[in-house]
PDB file of C-alpha atoms and ligand atoms in Angstrom:
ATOM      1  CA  UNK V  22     138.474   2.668 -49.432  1.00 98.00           C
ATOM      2  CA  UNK V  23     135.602   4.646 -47.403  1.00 98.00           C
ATOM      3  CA  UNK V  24     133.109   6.275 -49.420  1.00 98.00           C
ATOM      4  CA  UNK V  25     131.028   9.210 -47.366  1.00 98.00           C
ATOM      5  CA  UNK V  26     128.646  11.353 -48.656  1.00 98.00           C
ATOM      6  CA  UNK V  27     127.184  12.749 -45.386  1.00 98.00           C
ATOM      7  CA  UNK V  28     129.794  15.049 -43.346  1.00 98.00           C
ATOM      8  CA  UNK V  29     129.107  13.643 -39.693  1.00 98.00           C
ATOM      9  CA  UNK V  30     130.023  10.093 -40.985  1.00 98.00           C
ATOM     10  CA  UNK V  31     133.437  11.564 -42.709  1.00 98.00           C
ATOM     11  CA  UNK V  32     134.054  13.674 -39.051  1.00 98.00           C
ATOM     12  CA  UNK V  33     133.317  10.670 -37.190  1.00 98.00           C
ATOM     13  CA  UNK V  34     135.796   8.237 -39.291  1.00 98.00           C
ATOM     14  CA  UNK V  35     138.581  11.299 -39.352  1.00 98.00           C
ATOM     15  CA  UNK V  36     138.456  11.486 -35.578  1.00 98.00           C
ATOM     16  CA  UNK V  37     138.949   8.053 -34.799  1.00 98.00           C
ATOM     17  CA  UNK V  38     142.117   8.370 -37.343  1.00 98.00           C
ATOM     18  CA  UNK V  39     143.134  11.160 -35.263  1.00 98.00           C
ATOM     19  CA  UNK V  40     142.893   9.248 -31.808  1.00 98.00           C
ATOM     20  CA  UNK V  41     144.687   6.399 -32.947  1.00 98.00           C
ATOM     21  CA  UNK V  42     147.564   9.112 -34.184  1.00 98.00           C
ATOM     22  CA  UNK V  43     146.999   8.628 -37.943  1.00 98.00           C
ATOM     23  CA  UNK V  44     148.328  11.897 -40.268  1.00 98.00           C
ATOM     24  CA  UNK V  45     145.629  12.851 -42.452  1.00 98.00           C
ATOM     25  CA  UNK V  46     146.569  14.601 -45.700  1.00 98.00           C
ATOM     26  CA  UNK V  47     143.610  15.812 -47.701  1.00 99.00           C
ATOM     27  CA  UNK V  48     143.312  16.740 -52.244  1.00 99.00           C
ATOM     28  CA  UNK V  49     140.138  18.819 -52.857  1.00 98.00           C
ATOM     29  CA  UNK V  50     138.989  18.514 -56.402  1.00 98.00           C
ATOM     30  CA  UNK V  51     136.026  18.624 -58.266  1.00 98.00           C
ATOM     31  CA  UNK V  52     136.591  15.303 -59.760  1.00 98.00           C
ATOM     32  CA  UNK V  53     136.852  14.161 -63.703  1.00 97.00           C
ATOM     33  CA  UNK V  54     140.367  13.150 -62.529  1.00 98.00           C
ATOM     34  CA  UNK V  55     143.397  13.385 -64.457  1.00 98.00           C
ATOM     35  CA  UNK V  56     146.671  12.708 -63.417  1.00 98.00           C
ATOM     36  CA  UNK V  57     147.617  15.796 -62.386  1.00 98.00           C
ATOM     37  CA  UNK V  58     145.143  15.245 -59.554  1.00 98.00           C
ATOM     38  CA  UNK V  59     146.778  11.419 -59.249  1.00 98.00           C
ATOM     39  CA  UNK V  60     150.331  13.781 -58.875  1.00 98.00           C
ATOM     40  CA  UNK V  61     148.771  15.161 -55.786  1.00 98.00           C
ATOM     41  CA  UNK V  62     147.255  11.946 -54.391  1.00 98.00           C
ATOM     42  CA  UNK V  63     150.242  10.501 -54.943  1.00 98.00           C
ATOM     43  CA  UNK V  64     152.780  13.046 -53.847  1.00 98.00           C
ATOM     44  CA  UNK V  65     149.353  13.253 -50.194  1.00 98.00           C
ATOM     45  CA  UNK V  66     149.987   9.467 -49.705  1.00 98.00           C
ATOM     46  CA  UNK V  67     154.021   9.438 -49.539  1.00 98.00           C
ATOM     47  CA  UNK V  68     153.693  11.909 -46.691  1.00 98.00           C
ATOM     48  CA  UNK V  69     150.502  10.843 -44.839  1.00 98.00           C
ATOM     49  CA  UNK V  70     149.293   7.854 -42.907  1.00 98.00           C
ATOM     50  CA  UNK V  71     145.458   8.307 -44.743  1.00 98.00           C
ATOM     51  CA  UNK V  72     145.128   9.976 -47.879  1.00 98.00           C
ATOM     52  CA  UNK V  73     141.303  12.007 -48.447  1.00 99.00           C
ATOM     53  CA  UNK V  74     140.478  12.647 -51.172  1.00 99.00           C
ATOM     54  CA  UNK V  75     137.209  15.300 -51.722  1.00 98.00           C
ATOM     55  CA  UNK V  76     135.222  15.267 -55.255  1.00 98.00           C
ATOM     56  CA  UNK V  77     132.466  18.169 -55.283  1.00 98.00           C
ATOM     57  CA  UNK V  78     131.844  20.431 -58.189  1.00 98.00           C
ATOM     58  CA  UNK V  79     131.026  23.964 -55.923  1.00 98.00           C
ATOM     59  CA  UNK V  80     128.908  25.993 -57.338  1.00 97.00           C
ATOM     60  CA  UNK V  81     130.053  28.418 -55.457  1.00 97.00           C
ATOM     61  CA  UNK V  82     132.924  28.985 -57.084  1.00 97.00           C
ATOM     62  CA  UNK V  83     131.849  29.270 -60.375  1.00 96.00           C
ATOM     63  CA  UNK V  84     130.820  32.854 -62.226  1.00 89.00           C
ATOM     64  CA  UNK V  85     129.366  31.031 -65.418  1.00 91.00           C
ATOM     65  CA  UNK V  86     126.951  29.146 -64.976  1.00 93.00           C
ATOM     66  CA  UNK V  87     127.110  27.190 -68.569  1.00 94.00           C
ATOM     67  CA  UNK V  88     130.407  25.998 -67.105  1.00 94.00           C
ATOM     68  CA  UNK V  89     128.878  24.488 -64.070  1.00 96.00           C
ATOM     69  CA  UNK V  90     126.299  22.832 -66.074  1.00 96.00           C
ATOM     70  CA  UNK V  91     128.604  21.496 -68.592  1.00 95.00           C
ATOM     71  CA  UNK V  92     131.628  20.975 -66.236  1.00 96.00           C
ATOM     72  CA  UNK V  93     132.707  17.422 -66.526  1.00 96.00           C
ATOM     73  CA  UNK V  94     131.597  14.526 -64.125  1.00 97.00           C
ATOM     74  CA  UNK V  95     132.361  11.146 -63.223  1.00 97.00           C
ATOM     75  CA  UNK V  96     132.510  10.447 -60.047  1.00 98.00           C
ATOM     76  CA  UNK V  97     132.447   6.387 -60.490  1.00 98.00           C
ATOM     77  CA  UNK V  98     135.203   6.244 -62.973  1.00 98.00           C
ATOM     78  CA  UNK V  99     137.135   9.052 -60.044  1.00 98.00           C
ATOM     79  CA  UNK V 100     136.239   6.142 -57.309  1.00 98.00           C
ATOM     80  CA  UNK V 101     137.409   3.059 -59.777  1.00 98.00           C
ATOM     81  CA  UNK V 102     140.744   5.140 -60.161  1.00 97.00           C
ATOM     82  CA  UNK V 103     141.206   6.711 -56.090  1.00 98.00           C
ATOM     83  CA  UNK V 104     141.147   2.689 -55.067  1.00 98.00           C
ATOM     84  CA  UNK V 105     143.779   2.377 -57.520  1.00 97.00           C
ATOM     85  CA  UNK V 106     145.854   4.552 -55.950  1.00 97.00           C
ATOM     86  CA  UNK V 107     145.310   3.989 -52.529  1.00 95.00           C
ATOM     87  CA  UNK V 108     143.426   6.932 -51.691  1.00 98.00           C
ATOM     88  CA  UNK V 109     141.539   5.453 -48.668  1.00 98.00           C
ATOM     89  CA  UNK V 110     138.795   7.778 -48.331  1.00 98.00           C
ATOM     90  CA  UNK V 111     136.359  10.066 -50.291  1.00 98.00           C
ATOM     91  CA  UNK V 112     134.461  12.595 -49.158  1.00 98.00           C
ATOM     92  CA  UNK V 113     131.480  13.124 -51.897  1.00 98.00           C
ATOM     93  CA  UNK V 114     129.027  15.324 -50.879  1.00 98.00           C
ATOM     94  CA  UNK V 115     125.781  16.990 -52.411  1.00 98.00           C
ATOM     95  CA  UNK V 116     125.141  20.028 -52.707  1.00 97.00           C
ATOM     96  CA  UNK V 117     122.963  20.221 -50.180  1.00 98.00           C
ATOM     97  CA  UNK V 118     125.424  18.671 -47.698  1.00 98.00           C
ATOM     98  CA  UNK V 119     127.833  21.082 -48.021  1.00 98.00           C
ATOM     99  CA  UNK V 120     125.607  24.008 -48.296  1.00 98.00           C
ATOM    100  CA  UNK V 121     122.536  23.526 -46.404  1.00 97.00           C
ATOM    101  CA  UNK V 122     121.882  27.068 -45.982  1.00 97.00           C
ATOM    102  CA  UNK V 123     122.827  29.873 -48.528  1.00 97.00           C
ATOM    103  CA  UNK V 124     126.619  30.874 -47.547  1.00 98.00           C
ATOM    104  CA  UNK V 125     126.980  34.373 -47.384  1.00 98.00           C
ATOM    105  CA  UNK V 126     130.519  34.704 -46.227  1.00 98.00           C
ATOM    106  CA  UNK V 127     132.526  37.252 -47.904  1.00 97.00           C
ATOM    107  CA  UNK V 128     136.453  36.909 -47.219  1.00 97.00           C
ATOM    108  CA  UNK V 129     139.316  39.510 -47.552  1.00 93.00           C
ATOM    109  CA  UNK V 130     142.149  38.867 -49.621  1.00 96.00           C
ATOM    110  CA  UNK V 131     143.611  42.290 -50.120  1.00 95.00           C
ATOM    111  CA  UNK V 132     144.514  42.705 -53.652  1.00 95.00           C
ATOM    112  CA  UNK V 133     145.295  39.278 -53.795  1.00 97.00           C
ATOM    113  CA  UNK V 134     141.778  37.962 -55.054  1.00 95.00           C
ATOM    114  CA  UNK V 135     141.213  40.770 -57.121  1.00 96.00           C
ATOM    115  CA  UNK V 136     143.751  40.838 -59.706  1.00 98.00           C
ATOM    116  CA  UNK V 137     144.273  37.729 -62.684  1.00 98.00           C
ATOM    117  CA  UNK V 138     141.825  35.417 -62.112  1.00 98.00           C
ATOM    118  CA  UNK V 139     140.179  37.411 -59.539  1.00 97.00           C
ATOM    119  CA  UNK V 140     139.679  40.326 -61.860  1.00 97.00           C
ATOM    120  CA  UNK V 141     138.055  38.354 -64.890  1.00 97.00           C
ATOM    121  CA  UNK V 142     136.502  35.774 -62.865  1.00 96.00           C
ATOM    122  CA  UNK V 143     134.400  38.250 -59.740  1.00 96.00           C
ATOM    123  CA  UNK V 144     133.697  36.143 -56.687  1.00 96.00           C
ATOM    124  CA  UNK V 145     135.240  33.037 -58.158  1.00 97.00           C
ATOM    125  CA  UNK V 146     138.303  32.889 -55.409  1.00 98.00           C
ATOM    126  CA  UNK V 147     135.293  33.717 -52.254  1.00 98.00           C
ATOM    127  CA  UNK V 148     133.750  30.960 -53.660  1.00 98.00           C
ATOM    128  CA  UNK V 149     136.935  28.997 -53.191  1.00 98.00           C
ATOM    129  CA  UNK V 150     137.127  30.092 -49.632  1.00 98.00           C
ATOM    130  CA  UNK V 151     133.884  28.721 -48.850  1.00 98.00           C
ATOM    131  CA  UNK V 152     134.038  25.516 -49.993  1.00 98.00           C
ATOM    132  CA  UNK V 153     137.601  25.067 -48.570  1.00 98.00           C
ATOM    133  CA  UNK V 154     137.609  26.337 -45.728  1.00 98.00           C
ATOM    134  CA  UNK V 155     134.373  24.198 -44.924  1.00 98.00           C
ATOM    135  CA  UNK V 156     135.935  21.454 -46.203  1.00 98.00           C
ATOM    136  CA  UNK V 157     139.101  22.137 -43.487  1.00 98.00           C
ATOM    137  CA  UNK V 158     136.486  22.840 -40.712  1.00 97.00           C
ATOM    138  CA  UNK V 159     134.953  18.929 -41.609  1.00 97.00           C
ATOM    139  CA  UNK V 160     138.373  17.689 -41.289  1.00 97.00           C
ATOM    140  CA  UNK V 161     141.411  19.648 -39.775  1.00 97.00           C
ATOM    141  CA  UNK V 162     143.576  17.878 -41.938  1.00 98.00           C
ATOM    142  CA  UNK V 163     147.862  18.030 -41.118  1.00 98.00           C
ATOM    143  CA  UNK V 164     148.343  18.699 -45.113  1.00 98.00           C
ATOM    144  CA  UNK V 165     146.525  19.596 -47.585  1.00 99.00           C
ATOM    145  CA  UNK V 166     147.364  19.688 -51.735  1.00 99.00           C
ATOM    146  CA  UNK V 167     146.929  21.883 -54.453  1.00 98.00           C
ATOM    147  CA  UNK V 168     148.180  22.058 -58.256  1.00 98.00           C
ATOM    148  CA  UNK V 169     150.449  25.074 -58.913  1.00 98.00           C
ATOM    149  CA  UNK V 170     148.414  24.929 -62.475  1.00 98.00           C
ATOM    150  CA  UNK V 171     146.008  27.234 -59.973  1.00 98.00           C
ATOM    151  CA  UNK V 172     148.718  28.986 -58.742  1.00 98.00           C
ATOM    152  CA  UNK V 173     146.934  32.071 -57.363  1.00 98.00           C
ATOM    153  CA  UNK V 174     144.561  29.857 -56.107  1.00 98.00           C
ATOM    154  CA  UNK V 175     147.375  28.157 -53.748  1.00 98.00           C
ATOM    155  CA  UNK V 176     148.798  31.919 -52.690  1.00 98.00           C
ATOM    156  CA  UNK V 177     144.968  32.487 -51.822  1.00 98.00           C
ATOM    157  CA  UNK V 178     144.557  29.311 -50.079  1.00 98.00           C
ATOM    158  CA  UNK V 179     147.855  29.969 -48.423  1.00 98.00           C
ATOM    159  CA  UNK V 180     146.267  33.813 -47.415  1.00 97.00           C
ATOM    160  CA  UNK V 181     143.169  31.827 -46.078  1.00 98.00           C
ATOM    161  CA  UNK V 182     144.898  29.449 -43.679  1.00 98.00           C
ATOM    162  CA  UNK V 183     146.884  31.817 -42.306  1.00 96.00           C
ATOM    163  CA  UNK V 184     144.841  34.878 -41.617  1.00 94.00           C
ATOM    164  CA  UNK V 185     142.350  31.622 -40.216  1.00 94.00           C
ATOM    165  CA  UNK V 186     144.941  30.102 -37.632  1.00 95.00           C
ATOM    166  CA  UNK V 187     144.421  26.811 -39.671  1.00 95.00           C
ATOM    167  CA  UNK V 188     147.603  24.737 -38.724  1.00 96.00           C
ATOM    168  CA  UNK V 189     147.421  22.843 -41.874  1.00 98.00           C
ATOM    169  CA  UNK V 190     150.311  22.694 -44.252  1.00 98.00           C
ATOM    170  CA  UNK V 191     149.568  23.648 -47.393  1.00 98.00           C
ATOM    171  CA  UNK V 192     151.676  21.799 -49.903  1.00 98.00           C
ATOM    172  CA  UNK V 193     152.517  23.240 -53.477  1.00 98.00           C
ATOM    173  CA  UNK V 194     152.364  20.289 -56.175  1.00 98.00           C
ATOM    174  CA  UNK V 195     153.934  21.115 -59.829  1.00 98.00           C
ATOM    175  CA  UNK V 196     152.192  20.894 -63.050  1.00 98.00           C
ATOM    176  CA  UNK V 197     151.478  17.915 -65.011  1.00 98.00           C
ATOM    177  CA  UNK V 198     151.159  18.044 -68.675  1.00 98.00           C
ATOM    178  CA  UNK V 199     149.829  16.168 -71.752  1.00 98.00           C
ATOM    179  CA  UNK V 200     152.596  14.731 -73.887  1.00 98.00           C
ATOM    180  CA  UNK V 201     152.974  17.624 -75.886  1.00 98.00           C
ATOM    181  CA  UNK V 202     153.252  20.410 -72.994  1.00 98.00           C
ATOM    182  CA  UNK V 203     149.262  21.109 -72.600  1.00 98.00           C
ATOM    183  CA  UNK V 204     148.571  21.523 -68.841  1.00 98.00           C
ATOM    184  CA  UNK V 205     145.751  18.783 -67.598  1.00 98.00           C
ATOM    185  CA  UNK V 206     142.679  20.120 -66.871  1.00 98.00           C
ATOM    186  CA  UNK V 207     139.460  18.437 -66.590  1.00 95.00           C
ATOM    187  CA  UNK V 208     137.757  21.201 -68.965  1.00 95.00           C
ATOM    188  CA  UNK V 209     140.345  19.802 -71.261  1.00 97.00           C
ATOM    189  CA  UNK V 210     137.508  16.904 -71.862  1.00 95.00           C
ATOM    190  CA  UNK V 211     135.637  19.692 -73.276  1.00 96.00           C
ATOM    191  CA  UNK V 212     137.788  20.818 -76.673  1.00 98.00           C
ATOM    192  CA  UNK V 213     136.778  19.471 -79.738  1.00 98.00           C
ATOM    193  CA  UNK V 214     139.489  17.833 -81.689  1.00 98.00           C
ATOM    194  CA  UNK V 215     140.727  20.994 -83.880  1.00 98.00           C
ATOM    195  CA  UNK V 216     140.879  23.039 -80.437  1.00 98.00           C
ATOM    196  CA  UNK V 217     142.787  20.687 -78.788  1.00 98.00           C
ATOM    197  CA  UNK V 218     145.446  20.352 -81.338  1.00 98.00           C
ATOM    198  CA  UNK V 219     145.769  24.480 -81.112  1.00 98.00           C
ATOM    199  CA  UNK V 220     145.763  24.322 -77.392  1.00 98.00           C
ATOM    200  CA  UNK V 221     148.902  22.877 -77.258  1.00 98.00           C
ATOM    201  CA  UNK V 222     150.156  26.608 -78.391  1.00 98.00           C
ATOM    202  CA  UNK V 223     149.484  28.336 -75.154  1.00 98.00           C
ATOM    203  CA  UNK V 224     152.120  25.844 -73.533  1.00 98.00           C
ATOM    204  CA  UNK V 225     154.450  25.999 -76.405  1.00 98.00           C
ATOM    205  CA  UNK V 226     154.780  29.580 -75.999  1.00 98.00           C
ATOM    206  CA  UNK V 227     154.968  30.210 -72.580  1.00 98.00           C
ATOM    207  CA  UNK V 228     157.970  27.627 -72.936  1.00 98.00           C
ATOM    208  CA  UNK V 229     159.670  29.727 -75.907  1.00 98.00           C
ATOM    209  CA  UNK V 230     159.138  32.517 -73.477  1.00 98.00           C
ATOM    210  CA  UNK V 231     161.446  31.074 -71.127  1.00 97.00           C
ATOM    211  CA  UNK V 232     164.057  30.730 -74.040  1.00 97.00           C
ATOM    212  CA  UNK V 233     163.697  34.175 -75.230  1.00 97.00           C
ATOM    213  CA  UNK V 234     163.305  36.054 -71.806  1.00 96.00           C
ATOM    214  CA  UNK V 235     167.304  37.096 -71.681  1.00 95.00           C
ATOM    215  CA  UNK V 236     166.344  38.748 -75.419  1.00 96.00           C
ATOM    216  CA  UNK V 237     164.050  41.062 -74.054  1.00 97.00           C
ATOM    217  CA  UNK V 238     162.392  42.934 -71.683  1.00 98.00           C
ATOM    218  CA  UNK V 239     159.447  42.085 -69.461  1.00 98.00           C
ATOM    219  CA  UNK V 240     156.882  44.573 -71.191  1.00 98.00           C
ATOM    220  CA  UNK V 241     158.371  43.066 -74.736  1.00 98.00           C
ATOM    221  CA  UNK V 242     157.947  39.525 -73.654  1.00 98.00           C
ATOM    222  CA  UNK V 243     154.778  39.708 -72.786  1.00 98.00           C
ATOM    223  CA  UNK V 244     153.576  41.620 -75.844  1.00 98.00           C
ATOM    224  CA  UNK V 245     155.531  38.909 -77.688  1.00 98.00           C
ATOM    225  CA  UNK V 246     153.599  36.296 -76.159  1.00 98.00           C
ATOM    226  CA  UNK V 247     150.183  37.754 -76.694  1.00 98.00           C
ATOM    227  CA  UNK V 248     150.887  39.031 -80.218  1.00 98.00           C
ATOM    228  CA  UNK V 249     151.785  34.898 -81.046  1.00 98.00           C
ATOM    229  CA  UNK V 250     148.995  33.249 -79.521  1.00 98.00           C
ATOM    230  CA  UNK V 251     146.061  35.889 -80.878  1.00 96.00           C
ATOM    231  CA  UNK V 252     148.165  35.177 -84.396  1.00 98.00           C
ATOM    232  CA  UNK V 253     146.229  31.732 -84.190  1.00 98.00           C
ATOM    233  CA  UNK V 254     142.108  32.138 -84.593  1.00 98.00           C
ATOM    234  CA  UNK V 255     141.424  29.191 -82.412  1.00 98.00           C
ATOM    235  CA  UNK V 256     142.785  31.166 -79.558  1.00 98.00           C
ATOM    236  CA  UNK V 257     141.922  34.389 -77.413  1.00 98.00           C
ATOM    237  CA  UNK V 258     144.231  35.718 -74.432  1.00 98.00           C
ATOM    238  CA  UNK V 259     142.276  37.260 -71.862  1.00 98.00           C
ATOM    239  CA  UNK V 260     145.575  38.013 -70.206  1.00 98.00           C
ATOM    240  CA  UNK V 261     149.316  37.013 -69.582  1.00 98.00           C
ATOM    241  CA  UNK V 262     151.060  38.983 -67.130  1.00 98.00           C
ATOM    242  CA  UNK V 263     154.736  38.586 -65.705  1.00 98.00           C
ATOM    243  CA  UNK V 264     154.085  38.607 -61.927  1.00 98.00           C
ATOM    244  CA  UNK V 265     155.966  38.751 -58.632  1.00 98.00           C
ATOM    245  CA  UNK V 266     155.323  34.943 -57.151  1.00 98.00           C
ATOM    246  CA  UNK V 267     154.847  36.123 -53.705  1.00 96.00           C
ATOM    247  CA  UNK V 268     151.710  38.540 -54.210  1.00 97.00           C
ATOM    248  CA  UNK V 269     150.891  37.905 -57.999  1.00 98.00           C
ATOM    249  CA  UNK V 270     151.909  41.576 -59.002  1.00 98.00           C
ATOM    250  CA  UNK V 271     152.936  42.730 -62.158  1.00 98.00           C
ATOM    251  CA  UNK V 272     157.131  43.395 -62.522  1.00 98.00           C
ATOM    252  CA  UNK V 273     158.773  45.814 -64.557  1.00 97.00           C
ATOM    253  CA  UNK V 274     161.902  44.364 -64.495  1.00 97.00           C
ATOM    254  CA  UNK V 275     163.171  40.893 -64.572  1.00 98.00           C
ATOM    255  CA  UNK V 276     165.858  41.958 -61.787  1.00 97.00           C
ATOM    256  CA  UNK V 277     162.947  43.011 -59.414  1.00 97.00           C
ATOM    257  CA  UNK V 278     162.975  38.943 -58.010  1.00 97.00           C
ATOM    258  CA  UNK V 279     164.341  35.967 -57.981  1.00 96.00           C
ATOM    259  CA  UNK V 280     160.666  34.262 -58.312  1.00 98.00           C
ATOM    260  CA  UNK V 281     159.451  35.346 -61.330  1.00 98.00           C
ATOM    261  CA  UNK V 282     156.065  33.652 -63.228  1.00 98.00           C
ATOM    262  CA  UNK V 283     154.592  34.251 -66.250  1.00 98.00           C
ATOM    263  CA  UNK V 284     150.576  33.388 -65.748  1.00 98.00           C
ATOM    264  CA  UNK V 285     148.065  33.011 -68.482  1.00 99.00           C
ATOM    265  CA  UNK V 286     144.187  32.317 -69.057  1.00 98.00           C
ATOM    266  CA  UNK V 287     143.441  31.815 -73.047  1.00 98.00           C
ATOM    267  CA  UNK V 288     139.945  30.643 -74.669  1.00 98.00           C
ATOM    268  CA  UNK V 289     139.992  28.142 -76.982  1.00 98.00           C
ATOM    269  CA  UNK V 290     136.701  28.344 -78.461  1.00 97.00           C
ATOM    270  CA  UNK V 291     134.310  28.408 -75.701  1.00 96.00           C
ATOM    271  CA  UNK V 292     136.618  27.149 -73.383  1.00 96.00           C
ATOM    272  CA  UNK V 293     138.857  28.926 -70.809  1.00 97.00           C
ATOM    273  CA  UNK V 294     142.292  27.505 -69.678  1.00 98.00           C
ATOM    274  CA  UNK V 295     144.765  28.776 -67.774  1.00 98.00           C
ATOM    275  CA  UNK V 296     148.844  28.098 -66.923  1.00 99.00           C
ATOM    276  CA  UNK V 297     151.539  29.313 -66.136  1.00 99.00           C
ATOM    277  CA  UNK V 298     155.506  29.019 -66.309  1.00 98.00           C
ATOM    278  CA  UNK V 299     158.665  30.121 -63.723  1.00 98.00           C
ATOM    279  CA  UNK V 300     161.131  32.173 -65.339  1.00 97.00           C
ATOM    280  CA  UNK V 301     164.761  30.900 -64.282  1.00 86.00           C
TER     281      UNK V 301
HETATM  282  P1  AMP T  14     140.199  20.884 -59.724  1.00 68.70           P
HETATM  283  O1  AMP T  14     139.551  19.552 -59.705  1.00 68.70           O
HETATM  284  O2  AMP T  14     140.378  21.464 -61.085  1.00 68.70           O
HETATM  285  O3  AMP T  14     139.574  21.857 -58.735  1.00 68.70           O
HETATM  286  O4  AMP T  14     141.681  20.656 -59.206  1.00 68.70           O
HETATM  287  C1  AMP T  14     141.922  20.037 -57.980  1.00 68.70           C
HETATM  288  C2  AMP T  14     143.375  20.209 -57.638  1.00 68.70           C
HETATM  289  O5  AMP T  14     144.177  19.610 -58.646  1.00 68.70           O
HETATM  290  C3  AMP T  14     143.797  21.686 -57.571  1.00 68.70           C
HETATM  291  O6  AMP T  14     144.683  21.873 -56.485  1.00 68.70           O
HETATM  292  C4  AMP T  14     144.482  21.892 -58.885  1.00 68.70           C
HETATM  293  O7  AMP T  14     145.454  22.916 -58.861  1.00 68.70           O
HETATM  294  C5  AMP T  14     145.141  20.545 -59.098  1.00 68.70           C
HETATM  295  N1  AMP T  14     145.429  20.357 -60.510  1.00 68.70           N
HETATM  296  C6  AMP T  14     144.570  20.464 -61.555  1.00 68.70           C
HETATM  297  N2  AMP T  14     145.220  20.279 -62.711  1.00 68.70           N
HETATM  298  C7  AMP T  14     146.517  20.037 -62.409  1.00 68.70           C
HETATM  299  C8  AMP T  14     147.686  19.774 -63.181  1.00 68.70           C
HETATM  300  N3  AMP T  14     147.650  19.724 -64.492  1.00 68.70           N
HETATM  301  N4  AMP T  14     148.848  19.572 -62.520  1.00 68.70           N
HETATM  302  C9  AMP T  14     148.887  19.644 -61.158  1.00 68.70           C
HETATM  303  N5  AMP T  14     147.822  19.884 -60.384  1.00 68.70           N
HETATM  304  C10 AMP T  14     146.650  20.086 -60.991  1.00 68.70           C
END
């Protein structure tokens, strides 16, 4: 497995994969690995000659800056794992590296960046932007994978390659969970014991959504599902809406589409997680 930390030395390697006709399919993350980020290596090497993987906590990205300081990192235990599953190269930049002047791009997502996660989290999804779509311009990979545990943040990234000309296939991976239904996340590291066994709630409910959603109405189930969660003083909802899966807008009916997701961002204590579940 290649190791690069400098961005000519990854360009050089990826073009001499690309003369030799090698696919290249690329997973960005900002490392502290689970394996829901192993899903998407996994799922990357099945359909790829080389599998890149990138590890870089962006800044950028993040509107708290407590959470960048305390956001988990490992990056030798990441390597130790990558080799084990054949990732066979990582990209593992400094800051510096990738942004070696201050990046003042702003990007244009319509409404799309500026509701959910966009709307509680300002600037969070530009930040995104940056650091991908640098991280595309490095590499020009053929696929690229992301979690639908962010799953405005693949819409956005979808919005990004296309309104970019990128012809890069963006792939769509499904969530893993913890044994009892908790979505992986790497600021899952960061619960203390107590929170973690309440955490498990926000999954639990979003699934007894699903079994109650032909009981009531969209407005009712999503009162329903806020009213139980803020019943338990470990947790807060900052909001669950029932959204359109093609532009993340609220529905009023569940007959208004076929592809129908409930999405949700909850603190636990100090710490934010989100998820989300399809209604069938
Ligand atoms: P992160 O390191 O949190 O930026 O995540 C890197 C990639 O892994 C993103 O595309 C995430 O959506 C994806 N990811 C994170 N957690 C999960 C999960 N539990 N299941 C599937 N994909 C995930």
């Amino acid at each position: 497995m290649d190791i690069f930390r400098n961005k000519a030395e990854l360009q050089n390697k990826i073009t001499q994969l690309k003369q030799n006709n090698y696919s290249i399919g690329f997973v960005p993350t900002m490392g502290a690995l689970h394996e829901g980020h192993i899903s998407l290596v996994r799922c990357c090497n099945k359909e790829n000659d080389i599998t890149l993987v990138s590890i870089f906590v962006n800044p950028a990205q993040f509107n708290d800056r407590e959470d960048y300081e305390k956001y988990p990192r490992d990056v030798q235990k990441d390597i130790d794992w990558l080799k084990e599953f054949n990732c066979d190269i990582v990209f593992n930049p400094s800051e510096t590296e990738m942004y070696p002047e201050p990046d003042n791009r702003t990007f244009d997502f319509g409404d799309l960046d500026k509701i959910l996660e966009g709307y509680y989290r300002p600037g969070h999804f530009n930040g995104v932007a940056k650091v991908v779509s640098k991280l595309f311009d490095y590499v020009h990979p053929h696929k690229a994978y992301f979690g639908e545990k962010d799953f405005q943040q693949l819409a956005v990234i979808r919005q990004l390659t296309k309104e970019e000309n990128m012809e890069i296939e963006i792939v769509g991976c499904p969530i893993v969970r913890e044994e009892d239904g908790l979505a992986m996340s790497s600021r899952n590291k960061r619960l203390n014991s107590e929170e973690r066994k309440n955490a498990v709630e926000i999954s639990r409910f979003l699934f007894e959504s699903r079994e109650k959603k032909d009981e009531m109405n969209v407005e009712g189930l999503k009162n329903w599902v806020k009213d139980q969660l803020n019943k338990n003083v470990y947790i807060n909802v900052e909001y669950f809406d029932i959204v359109n899966e093609k532009d993340l807008k609220p529905v009023h009916s569940w007959s208004e589409s076929k592809d129908i997701r409930g999405v949700i961002a909850a603190w636990v204590g100090n710490i934010r997680l989100i998820d989300n579940i399809k209604y069938e």
